[in-house]
Amino acid sequence: MGEKDRIYKSLVDIIGKDFVSNRQEELYIYSRDPGASKSRSVDYVVMPKTVKEVQRIVKLANEEKIPITPMGGGFTLSALVVPVHGGIVLDMKRMDKIIEVNEKSRYALIEAGVSEGALLVYLEKNYPDLQHSVPEAPPTVTVVGNALIHGHGHISPRYGINSEMVNGMEVVLPTGEICKIGSSSLSPYWFTRGPLPDLPGLFLGWFGTTGIVTKLSIKLFPKAKYRDALAFSTDNIDLISNVIFKVTQIDLAEDFFLIAQEKPDWMNHVFFIIIVSGEFEEELELKKELYKKIFQKYKGGKEIKLVEEIHPALRKRFLDVPPFAAVAADFRKGGGFEYTGAILPIDKVPEAWRRGIEIAHNYGMTYSYVHQILGGHSIMFGFNYSFNRADEEDAERVRSAIDDSNKVTLDLGGMVWKAELGGQKLMLEKMDPNTLDLIKRIKKLLDPNGIMNPGNWGD
Amino acid sequence: MIKTALEDYKDMIHRCFRCGYCKFTSDYSGFNCPPYTKFRLETYSPGGRMWLIYASLVKKEIEWTDSLSNILYTCTMCKNCVEKCRFKFSEDLVNIIRAAREEIVERALAPPKVRDFLENVDRQGNPYGEPREKRSDWSKDTEIKRYERGDEFLYHVGCVGSYDTRSQDAARALGDILLKSGLSFGILGNKEECDGNEVNMLGEAGLFDLLIEKNIQKFKDLGVKKIVTLSPHAYNAFKNDYPKDFEVMHYTQLLRDMIKDGRLDLSKRKENGFDATITYHDPCFLGRYNGEYDAPREILNSIPGVELIEMERNRENAFCCGGGGGNFYTDFMGSEEDSPARIRVREAYDTGAEILVVACPVCLTMLNDAVKMERLEEKLKVKDLSEIVREICNL
Ligand SMILES: Cc1cc2nc3c(=O)[nH]c(=O)nc-3n(C[C@H](O)[C@H](O)[C@H](O)COP(=O)(O)OP(=O)(O)OC[C@H]3O[C@@H](n4cnc5c(N)ncnc54)[C@H](O)[C@@H]3O)c2cc1C
Ligand code: SF4
């Protein structure tokens, strides 16, 4: 029996043959994602159901020194779940239990494979007054995958990014120990991550290089009865930072994002979209009035205009949770889409805006923007590129455009969010050497055999 | 090389983003793609299939293998993906699967069970390989007669209703109701031939064309103007794929109309009504394929005493029984606990209903078997709507 057959058999011994594959078809699908990155090879696809199974698989991998890449929805678009050095892709989607909702302390304890869609509907049906922060990603992506990459959702402008909403986790360490993090390490309640040394930070933003999260407690927030969208537009790009500052000075928006598109012409302006919500209709109206008042201050409403009638399709796009943002994949009838998510200081937005347009035009594309304001301190600035998957040259163009966008991001003092390998490399090169060394030391300490998604955040 | 239908879609298949809307019900509360629900690997999702079809048959990056065949043929063609995919090309998703199957049938790469199905239809006019001479055995002790020129309706029973012992009862039930109502109709008996819906779904375009030709000729020779079908599968083929030389109705539509115009009165038939809680399972080829969700419900609602309780997944969100696309015979989905039919039966049971009503012989056999596997036969009966109506009519 060859080496690979022996490992395959060991994996089958752990979870049975139905959920282990080394067949060509699974290896093909799991060796690429819907973004523009080139495919990379995979040796085994495994779908565990229990934490014990995860533990046994990790122990096996650690003994045999086989790379493991944990996967949720696999939808970062930056191929973070496509192994760099082969090995096992651990698809977590069968671990899909919503274990508990604690209504009064407002948290949900879920397994790693619970999709955004599943939690959304579960709360709508059982706890209609509560909500979690839902990204614009397709509903099949996982709540855990999203939190682990510092994702952001439709209430992030008010409550912070989704990794900040993590109360605690259960993690299988690369050496196989099952470890509880946060209040659950000393209490049956999963209600807070502190006051303890902030261990969740060892797993948030690490792209699965420090362990496998099997359970996670995520904060829930009040869900107001009434919601509405306000849209304002301007052509003065230089005003953007100031407007963001003003809008976030009054803490009344649930969501706040900027949107613009070169085509059609009527979309080719800077649109500020503010989602307001309220427990009472009067509250909603008051919030709307207050925002209108702020915008009135810009040259008596001449510089920034209120969009009186938002087109119903657009209103739907603004208010839907999640909206159908994946439509971008069909802009060029090609099924491909990727974006550099630049996390930028607010005052760098106008320059990023202009340079993003330049990059798109350099590659013969039109620009298309959706940027979310993250709590009044930074912005997720999306350099978005749609491409034709059937056309390798087009995909290559997008890879180059992403690379240029990453460089602009770093140039402007920003950081690349959920960066693909190229973006990670740029950041590591620029990083303070002692920080880089600390990252390496933490990885070595937790994962002495370097089995966890190796190749990410350096080797 | 013969040009297959895949050629028509080769500039569309790669447009699938693999975003997964197609796996769900419309509110994302559960998975609704039968093979994905069972296998859970991304390869078994509609998006996975699109990418694999593209990789193997268009881009030719990967070889054709048995497991690829399995992935392609576990699809029950239930059209949930068509309903849930948010992109403009969604309408063509099952057409792409069918076209891919056509290509592999053409290249003689179809799995043995599919080949058996097709050969049986070719030789005996039915997928089971049963003799043609036995096709009408189900009608032996009934008064249902052969179709004669001038009859208003041809009653097309289809292969499952003709040969499957459980579904034969539904075939008889419908025949009895039609007799009782005084409708002038007849069957083709042993001359009836497969309508080819599943042959088409399995990708045998040539055989499907041949069946259409043969059937149309027969209908013409006999002067058939109207057809009523027991099976939504046959209804689908006649309505959407055959030349529009005749009118076709699914039997639930005919019965609904007969109730409306007074030819069939269920309200007075049984003194104390029916007194049963019923849940109704929408067959894919009646519902998602042809938009007929109301006729069966209208019939059930016209029966005094019937309490109709909907399953969580109903109408365009109904979960397929797993038998479509020839799976009732090829059985790529198996009968384990996580097979679609058993999942569906548990969902029906959870409603608290006493009877799970279907309006399709394929669903009837699939769900009837599943009830037994679940050991629920004492608690949940599976019946075809025709059987319920026959009972009401005291036939
Ligand atoms: C159209 C579109 C719109 C989007 N909009 C948004 C948006 O508004 N906000 C946003 O935040 N994102 C957005 N995204 C990006 C992305 O889809 C989401 O962030 C998504 O939630 C990521 O989750 P996932 O389950 O796909 O993660 P995956 O890609 O599966 O995983 C992400 C990373 O986490 C690791 N990982 C996954 N599970 C585990 C685990 N259990 N233990 C350890 N490591 C693990 C993986 O190895 C990987 O490195 C969008 C994407 C698209 C296509
Ligand atoms: S078929 Fe449609 S919904 Fe499904 S993955 Fe492809 S694009 Fe997405």
CSV table of C-alpha atoms in Angstrom, one decimal, chain A residues 70-439:
chain,number,residue,atom,x,y,z
A,70,PRO,CA,-9.7,24.1,7.6
A,71,MET,CA,-12.5,25.3,5.4
A,72,GLY,CA,-15.9,26.9,6.1
A,73,GLY,CA,-17.7,28.2,3.1
A,74,GLY,CA,-14.5,28.7,1.2
A,75,PHE,CA,-15.6,32.1,0.0
A,76,THR,CA,-13.0,34.6,0.9
A,77,LEU,CA,-12.2,34.7,-2.9
A,78,SER,CA,-8.5,34.8,-2.0
A,79,ALA,CA,-8.1,31.1,-2.0
A,80,LEU,CA,-7.4,30.9,1.8
A,81,VAL,CA,-8.9,27.4,1.9
A,82,VAL,CA,-6.9,26.1,-1.0
A,83,PRO,CA,-3.8,24.4,0.5
A,84,VAL,CA,-0.4,25.8,-0.4
A,85,HIS,CA,1.4,22.6,0.3
A,86,GLY,CA,-1.3,20.0,-0.5
A,87,GLY,CA,-2.6,17.7,2.3
A,88,ILE,CA,-6.0,17.6,3.8
A,89,VAL,CA,-8.9,20.1,3.3
A,90,LEU,CA,-11.1,19.8,6.3
A,91,ASP,CA,-14.5,20.9,5.2
A,92,MET,CA,-16.3,21.8,8.4
A,93,LYS,CA,-19.8,22.2,7.0
A,94,ARG,CA,-21.2,19.0,8.5
A,95,MET,CA,-20.6,20.4,12.0
A,96,ASP,CA,-23.7,22.5,11.6
A,97,LYS,CA,-25.5,22.6,15.0
A,98,ILE,CA,-26.8,25.8,16.5
A,99,ILE,CA,-26.1,24.6,20.0
A,100,GLU,CA,-27.6,27.3,22.2
A,101,VAL,CA,-29.0,30.8,22.1
A,102,ASN,CA,-28.8,32.7,25.3
A,103,GLU,CA,-31.4,35.4,24.8
A,104,LYS,CA,-30.8,37.5,27.8
A,105,SER,CA,-27.0,37.6,27.5
A,106,ARG,CA,-27.4,37.8,23.7
A,107,TYR,CA,-25.1,35.2,22.3
A,108,ALA,CA,-25.4,32.1,20.1
A,109,LEU,CA,-23.1,29.1,20.5
A,110,ILE,CA,-22.6,27.4,17.2
A,111,GLU,CA,-20.5,24.7,15.6
A,112,ALA,CA,-18.0,25.7,13.0
A,113,GLY,CA,-20.0,24.7,9.9
A,114,VAL,CA,-23.1,26.8,10.7
A,115,SER,CA,-23.8,28.9,7.7
A,116,GLU,CA,-24.8,32.6,7.8
A,117,GLY,CA,-28.1,31.7,6.2
A,118,ALA,CA,-28.9,29.0,8.8
A,119,LEU,CA,-28.2,31.3,11.8
A,120,LEU,CA,-30.1,34.2,10.1
A,121,VAL,CA,-33.2,32.1,9.7
A,122,TYR,CA,-32.9,30.4,13.0
A,123,LEU,CA,-32.9,33.7,14.8
A,124,GLU,CA,-35.7,35.1,12.6
A,125,LYS,CA,-37.9,32.1,13.5
A,126,ASN,CA,-37.0,31.7,17.2
A,127,TYR,CA,-35.6,35.0,18.4
A,128,PRO,CA,-37.1,37.7,16.1
A,129,ASP,CA,-35.8,40.5,18.3
A,130,LEU,CA,-32.2,39.4,18.0
A,131,GLN,CA,-29.8,39.4,15.1
A,132,HIS,CA,-26.2,38.7,14.3
A,133,SER,CA,-23.9,40.6,12.0
A,134,VAL,CA,-24.4,39.2,8.5
A,135,PRO,CA,-21.9,39.8,5.7
A,136,GLU,CA,-22.9,40.5,2.1
A,137,ALA,CA,-21.4,37.2,1.1
A,138,PRO,CA,-23.7,34.4,-0.1
A,139,PRO,CA,-25.6,32.7,2.7
A,140,THR,CA,-23.6,29.5,2.4
A,141,VAL,CA,-20.5,31.0,4.0
A,142,THR,CA,-19.9,30.2,7.7
A,143,VAL,CA,-20.3,32.5,10.6
A,144,VAL,CA,-17.1,31.1,12.1
A,145,GLY,CA,-15.1,31.5,8.9
A,146,ASN,CA,-16.3,35.0,8.6
A,147,ALA,CA,-15.5,35.9,12.3
A,148,LEU,CA,-12.0,34.3,12.0
A,149,ILE,CA,-11.0,36.5,9.1
A,150,HIS,CA,-12.2,39.7,10.8
A,151,GLY,CA,-15.2,39.9,8.6
A,152,HIS,CA,-17.8,42.6,8.8
A,153,GLY,CA,-21.6,42.5,8.5
A,154,HIS,CA,-24.6,44.6,8.1
A,155,ILE,CA,-24.4,46.0,11.7
A,156,SER,CA,-20.6,46.4,11.9
A,157,PRO,CA,-20.7,50.2,11.5
A,158,ARG,CA,-22.6,50.3,14.7
A,159,TYR,CA,-21.3,47.4,16.7
A,160,GLY,CA,-17.8,46.7,15.3
A,161,ILE,CA,-16.3,44.0,13.1
A,162,ASN,CA,-17.4,40.4,13.5
A,163,SER,CA,-14.2,39.2,15.1
A,164,GLU,CA,-14.9,41.6,17.9
A,165,MET,CA,-18.2,39.9,18.5
A,166,VAL,CA,-16.6,36.6,19.4
A,167,ASN,CA,-17.2,35.7,23.1
A,168,GLY,CA,-15.1,32.5,23.0
A,169,MET,CA,-14.4,29.3,21.2
A,170,GLU,CA,-13.6,25.7,21.4
A,171,VAL,CA,-10.4,24.9,19.5
A,172,VAL,CA,-8.5,21.8,18.5
A,173,LEU,CA,-4.9,22.8,18.8
A,174,PRO,CA,-2.5,21.6,16.1
A,175,THR,CA,-1.1,19.1,18.6
A,176,GLY,CA,-4.6,17.7,19.2
A,177,GLU,CA,-5.6,19.1,22.6
A,178,ILE,CA,-9.2,20.5,22.8
A,179,CYS,CA,-9.1,23.9,24.4
A,180,LYS,CA,-11.8,26.3,25.5
A,181,ILE,CA,-11.2,30.0,25.2
A,182,GLY,CA,-13.1,32.8,27.0
A,183,SER,CA,-15.6,32.5,29.8
A,184,SER,CA,-16.4,28.9,28.8
A,185,SER,CA,-13.0,27.9,30.1
A,186,LEU,CA,-14.3,28.3,33.6
A,187,SER,CA,-18.0,28.6,33.3
A,188,PRO,CA,-20.9,27.0,31.5
A,189,TYR,CA,-21.7,30.4,30.0
A,190,TRP,CA,-20.2,31.5,26.7
A,191,PHE,CA,-21.0,35.2,27.3
A,192,THR,CA,-17.6,37.0,27.3
A,193,ARG,CA,-14.0,36.6,26.2
A,194,GLY,CA,-12.6,38.4,29.3
A,195,PRO,CA,-11.5,39.5,31.8
A,196,LEU,CA,-8.8,37.0,30.9
A,197,PRO,CA,-5.7,37.1,28.8
A,198,ASP,CA,-7.3,37.6,25.3
A,199,LEU,CA,-6.7,34.2,23.8
A,200,PRO,CA,-9.2,34.5,21.0
A,201,GLY,CA,-6.6,36.7,19.4
A,202,LEU,CA,-4.5,33.6,18.9
A,203,PHE,CA,-7.0,32.3,16.3
A,204,LEU,CA,-8.6,35.4,14.8
A,205,GLY,CA,-7.0,36.6,11.6
A,206,TRP,CA,-4.6,33.6,11.5
A,207,PHE,CA,-6.2,31.9,8.5
A,208,GLY,CA,-6.4,28.6,10.3
A,209,THR,CA,-2.7,28.4,10.9
A,210,THR,CA,-3.0,28.1,14.7
A,211,GLY,CA,-5.8,25.6,15.3
A,212,ILE,CA,-9.2,24.5,14.3
A,213,VAL,CA,-12.2,26.2,15.8
A,214,THR,CA,-15.0,23.7,16.4
A,215,LYS,CA,-17.4,25.9,18.4
A,216,LEU,CA,-17.8,29.6,18.7
A,217,SER,CA,-19.9,32.0,20.7
A,218,ILE,CA,-21.0,35.0,18.7
A,219,LYS,CA,-22.7,38.1,20.1
A,220,LEU,CA,-26.3,38.9,19.1
A,221,PHE,CA,-27.7,42.3,19.0
A,222,PRO,CA,-31.2,43.9,19.2
A,223,LYS,CA,-33.1,43.8,16.0
A,224,ALA,CA,-35.2,46.9,15.6
A,225,LYS,CA,-38.7,46.7,14.2
A,226,TYR,CA,-38.3,49.4,11.6
A,227,ARG,CA,-35.5,49.9,9.0
A,228,ASP,CA,-35.0,52.2,6.1
A,229,ALA,CA,-32.4,53.4,3.7
A,230,LEU,CA,-31.2,56.9,3.0
A,231,ALA,CA,-29.1,57.7,0.0
A,232,PHE,CA,-27.1,60.9,-0.6
A,233,SER,CA,-24.9,61.5,-3.6
A,234,THR,CA,-22.0,63.8,-4.5
A,235,ASP,CA,-19.4,64.1,-7.3
A,236,ASN,CA,-16.9,65.7,-5.0
A,237,ILE,CA,-14.6,62.9,-4.0
A,238,ASP,CA,-12.6,65.1,-1.7
A,239,LEU,CA,-15.6,65.5,0.6
A,240,ILE,CA,-15.8,61.8,1.4
A,241,SER,CA,-13.6,61.6,4.5
A,242,ASN,CA,-15.3,64.6,6.0
A,243,VAL,CA,-18.7,63.2,5.4
A,244,ILE,CA,-17.8,59.9,7.0
A,245,PHE,CA,-16.5,61.8,10.0
A,246,LYS,CA,-19.7,63.9,10.3
A,247,VAL,CA,-22.0,60.9,9.8
A,248,THR,CA,-20.2,58.8,12.4
A,249,GLN,CA,-20.2,61.7,14.9
A,250,ILE,CA,-23.8,60.9,15.6
A,251,ASP,CA,-24.1,57.3,16.5
A,252,LEU,CA,-27.5,56.6,14.9
A,253,ALA,CA,-26.7,54.5,11.8
A,254,GLU,CA,-27.0,50.8,11.8
A,255,ASP,CA,-25.1,50.4,8.6
A,256,PHE,CA,-23.2,52.9,6.5
A,257,PHE,CA,-21.5,52.2,3.2
A,258,LEU,CA,-20.4,53.9,0.0
A,259,ILE,CA,-21.4,52.6,-3.4
A,260,ALA,CA,-20.5,53.7,-6.9
A,261,GLN,CA,-20.3,52.2,-10.4
A,262,GLU,CA,-19.0,53.5,-13.6
A,263,LYS,CA,-21.9,52.0,-15.6
A,264,PRO,CA,-24.7,52.9,-16.0
A,265,ASP,CA,-24.1,56.6,-15.9
A,266,TRP,CA,-26.6,57.3,-13.2
A,267,MET,CA,-24.6,55.1,-10.8
A,268,ASN,CA,-21.4,57.0,-11.6
A,269,HIS,CA,-21.5,59.2,-8.5
A,270,VAL,CA,-20.4,58.8,-4.9
A,271,PHE,CA,-23.4,57.4,-3.0
A,272,PHE,CA,-23.5,57.4,0.8
A,273,ILE,CA,-26.0,54.8,2.0
A,274,ILE,CA,-27.1,55.1,5.6
A,275,ILE,CA,-29.3,52.4,7.0
A,276,VAL,CA,-31.3,53.5,10.0
A,277,SER,CA,-33.4,51.4,12.3
A,278,GLY,CA,-35.7,52.0,15.2
A,279,GLU,CA,-37.8,50.2,17.7
A,280,PHE,CA,-40.4,52.9,17.1
A,281,GLU,CA,-41.5,54.6,13.9
A,282,GLU,CA,-40.9,58.0,15.4
A,283,GLU,CA,-37.4,57.0,16.3
A,284,LEU,CA,-36.8,55.9,12.7
A,285,GLU,CA,-38.2,59.2,11.4
A,286,LEU,CA,-36.1,61.2,13.8
A,287,LYS,CA,-32.9,59.5,12.8
A,288,LYS,CA,-33.7,60.1,9.1
A,289,GLU,CA,-34.3,63.7,9.8
A,290,LEU,CA,-31.1,64.1,11.7
A,291,TYR,CA,-29.0,62.7,8.9
A,292,LYS,CA,-30.8,64.9,6.4
A,293,LYS,CA,-29.9,67.8,8.6
A,294,ILE,CA,-26.2,66.9,8.5
A,295,PHE,CA,-26.2,66.7,4.8
A,296,GLN,CA,-28.0,70.0,4.5
A,297,LYS,CA,-25.0,71.6,6.1
A,298,TYR,CA,-23.0,71.0,2.9
A,299,LYS,CA,-23.7,74.2,1.0
A,300,GLY,CA,-27.4,74.1,1.9
A,301,GLY,CA,-27.8,70.7,0.4
A,302,LYS,CA,-26.2,71.7,-3.0
A,303,GLU,CA,-23.0,69.8,-2.7
A,304,ILE,CA,-24.5,66.6,-1.4
A,305,LYS,CA,-27.9,65.7,-2.6
A,306,LEU,CA,-30.5,63.6,-1.0
A,307,VAL,CA,-31.7,60.9,-3.4
A,308,GLU,CA,-35.4,61.5,-3.0
A,309,GLU,CA,-36.6,58.4,-4.8
A,310,ILE,CA,-34.4,55.3,-4.4
A,311,HIS,CA,-35.1,52.9,-7.2
A,312,PRO,CA,-37.0,49.9,-5.7
A,313,ALA,CA,-34.3,47.4,-6.9
A,314,LEU,CA,-31.6,49.5,-5.2
A,315,ARG,CA,-33.6,49.9,-2.0
A,316,LYS,CA,-34.0,46.2,-1.9
A,317,ARG,CA,-30.2,45.7,-2.5
A,318,PHE,CA,-29.6,48.2,0.4
A,319,LEU,CA,-32.0,46.6,2.9
A,320,ASP,CA,-31.7,42.9,2.0
A,321,VAL,CA,-29.8,40.9,4.6
A,322,PRO,CA,-27.7,39.6,2.9
A,323,PRO,CA,-28.1,41.4,-0.4
A,324,PHE,CA,-27.3,39.6,-3.6
A,325,ALA,CA,-23.8,41.0,-3.9
A,326,ALA,CA,-22.6,37.9,-5.8
A,327,VAL,CA,-24.2,39.4,-8.8
A,328,ALA,CA,-20.8,41.0,-9.4
A,329,ALA,CA,-19.6,37.6,-10.6
A,330,ASP,CA,-21.8,37.9,-13.7
A,331,PHE,CA,-20.9,41.5,-14.6
A,332,ARG,CA,-18.7,40.1,-17.4
A,333,LYS,CA,-20.7,37.0,-17.9
A,334,GLY,CA,-17.8,35.0,-16.6
A,335,GLY,CA,-18.5,33.7,-13.1
A,336,GLY,CA,-15.5,35.2,-11.6
A,337,PHE,CA,-15.1,37.9,-8.9
A,338,GLU,CA,-12.4,38.9,-6.5
A,339,TYR,CA,-11.7,42.0,-4.5
A,340,THR,CA,-8.9,43.5,-2.5
A,341,GLY,CA,-10.5,44.4,0.8
A,342,ALA,CA,-8.4,47.4,1.8
A,343,ILE,CA,-8.7,48.4,5.5
A,344,LEU,CA,-7.8,52.1,5.3
A,345,PRO,CA,-7.7,55.1,7.5
A,346,ILE,CA,-10.7,57.3,6.7
A,347,ASP,CA,-8.7,60.2,5.4
A,348,LYS,CA,-7.1,58.0,2.7
A,349,VAL,CA,-10.4,57.3,1.0
A,350,PRO,CA,-10.3,60.0,-1.7
A,351,GLU,CA,-6.9,59.0,-2.9
A,352,ALA,CA,-7.8,55.3,-2.9
A,353,TRP,CA,-10.9,56.2,-4.8
A,354,ARG,CA,-8.9,57.8,-7.6
A,355,ARG,CA,-6.2,55.2,-7.7
A,356,GLY,CA,-8.7,52.4,-7.8
A,357,ILE,CA,-10.3,53.9,-10.9
A,358,GLU,CA,-6.9,54.2,-12.5
A,359,ILE,CA,-6.2,50.5,-11.8
A,360,ALA,CA,-9.5,49.4,-13.3
A,361,HIS,CA,-8.9,51.5,-16.4
A,362,ASN,CA,-5.4,50.3,-16.8
A,363,TYR,CA,-6.7,46.8,-17.1
A,364,GLY,CA,-9.5,47.8,-19.4
A,365,MET,CA,-12.3,47.5,-16.8
A,366,THR,CA,-14.9,49.8,-15.4
A,367,TYR,CA,-14.7,50.5,-11.8
A,368,SER,CA,-17.3,49.3,-9.3
A,369,TYR,CA,-17.1,50.1,-5.6
A,370,VAL,CA,-18.8,49.0,-2.3
A,371,HIS,CA,-17.0,50.2,0.8
A,372,GLN,CA,-18.3,49.7,4.3
A,373,ILE,CA,-17.4,52.1,7.1
A,374,LEU,CA,-16.2,50.2,10.1
A,375,GLY,CA,-17.3,51.9,13.3
A,376,GLY,CA,-16.0,55.4,12.4
A,377,HIS,CA,-12.4,54.4,12.6
A,378,SER,CA,-11.6,52.7,9.4
A,379,ILE,CA,-13.2,51.7,6.1
A,380,MET,CA,-13.2,48.4,4.2
A,381,PHE,CA,-12.5,49.8,0.8
A,382,GLY,CA,-13.3,47.2,-1.9
A,383,PHE,CA,-11.2,47.3,-5.1
A,384,ASN,CA,-13.6,45.0,-7.0
A,385,TYR,CA,-12.9,43.0,-10.1
A,386,SER,CA,-15.2,40.7,-12.1
A,387,PHE,CA,-13.7,38.4,-14.6
A,388,ASN,CA,-14.3,35.6,-17.0
A,389,ARG,CA,-13.3,32.3,-15.5
A,390,ALA,CA,-13.2,30.7,-19.0
A,391,ASP,CA,-10.5,33.2,-20.1
A,392,GLU,CA,-7.2,32.7,-18.4
A,393,GLU,CA,-5.9,36.0,-19.7
A,394,ASP,CA,-8.8,37.8,-18.0
A,395,ALA,CA,-8.1,36.0,-14.7
A,396,GLU,CA,-4.4,36.9,-15.0
A,397,ARG,CA,-5.4,40.6,-15.5
A,398,VAL,CA,-7.4,40.4,-12.3
A,399,ARG,CA,-4.5,38.8,-10.5
A,400,SER,CA,-2.4,41.8,-11.6
A,401,ALA,CA,-5.1,44.3,-10.7
A,402,ILE,CA,-5.4,42.7,-7.2
A,403,ASP,CA,-1.6,43.0,-6.8
A,404,ASP,CA,-1.7,46.6,-7.8
A,405,SER,CA,-4.6,47.3,-5.5
A,406,ASN,CA,-2.7,45.6,-2.6
A,407,LYS,CA,0.3,47.8,-3.3
A,408,VAL,CA,-1.8,50.9,-3.3
A,409,THR,CA,-3.4,49.8,-0.1
A,410,LEU,CA,-0.1,49.5,1.6
A,411,ASP,CA,1.2,52.6,0.0
A,412,LEU,CA,-1.7,54.5,1.6
A,413,GLY,CA,-0.9,53.2,5.0
A,414,GLY,CA,-3.6,50.6,4.9
A,415,MET,CA,-3.7,46.8,5.3
A,416,VAL,CA,-5.0,44.1,3.0
A,417,TRP,CA,-7.9,42.2,4.5
A,418,LYS,CA,-8.2,38.4,4.0
A,419,ALA,CA,-5.2,38.8,1.7
A,420,GLU,CA,-4.3,36.1,-0.8
A,421,LEU,CA,-0.8,34.8,-0.8
A,422,GLY,CA,0.6,37.7,-2.8
A,423,GLY,CA,-1.1,40.2,-0.5
A,424,GLN,CA,0.2,38.4,2.6
A,425,LYS,CA,3.7,38.4,1.2
A,426,LEU,CA,3.6,42.2,0.6
A,427,MET,CA,2.4,42.7,4.2
A,428,LEU,CA,5.0,40.4,5.7
A,429,GLU,CA,7.7,42.2,3.8
A,430,LYS,CA,6.6,45.6,5.1
A,431,MET,CA,6.0,44.4,8.6
A,432,ASP,CA,8.1,45.4,11.6
A,433,PRO,CA,10.7,42.6,11.8
A,434,ASN,CA,9.9,42.0,15.5
A,435,THR,CA,6.2,41.7,14.8
A,436,LEU,CA,7.0,39.2,12.1
A,437,ASP,CA,9.3,37.3,14.4
A,438,LEU,CA,6.5,37.2,17.1
A,439,ILE,CA,4.1,35.7,14.5
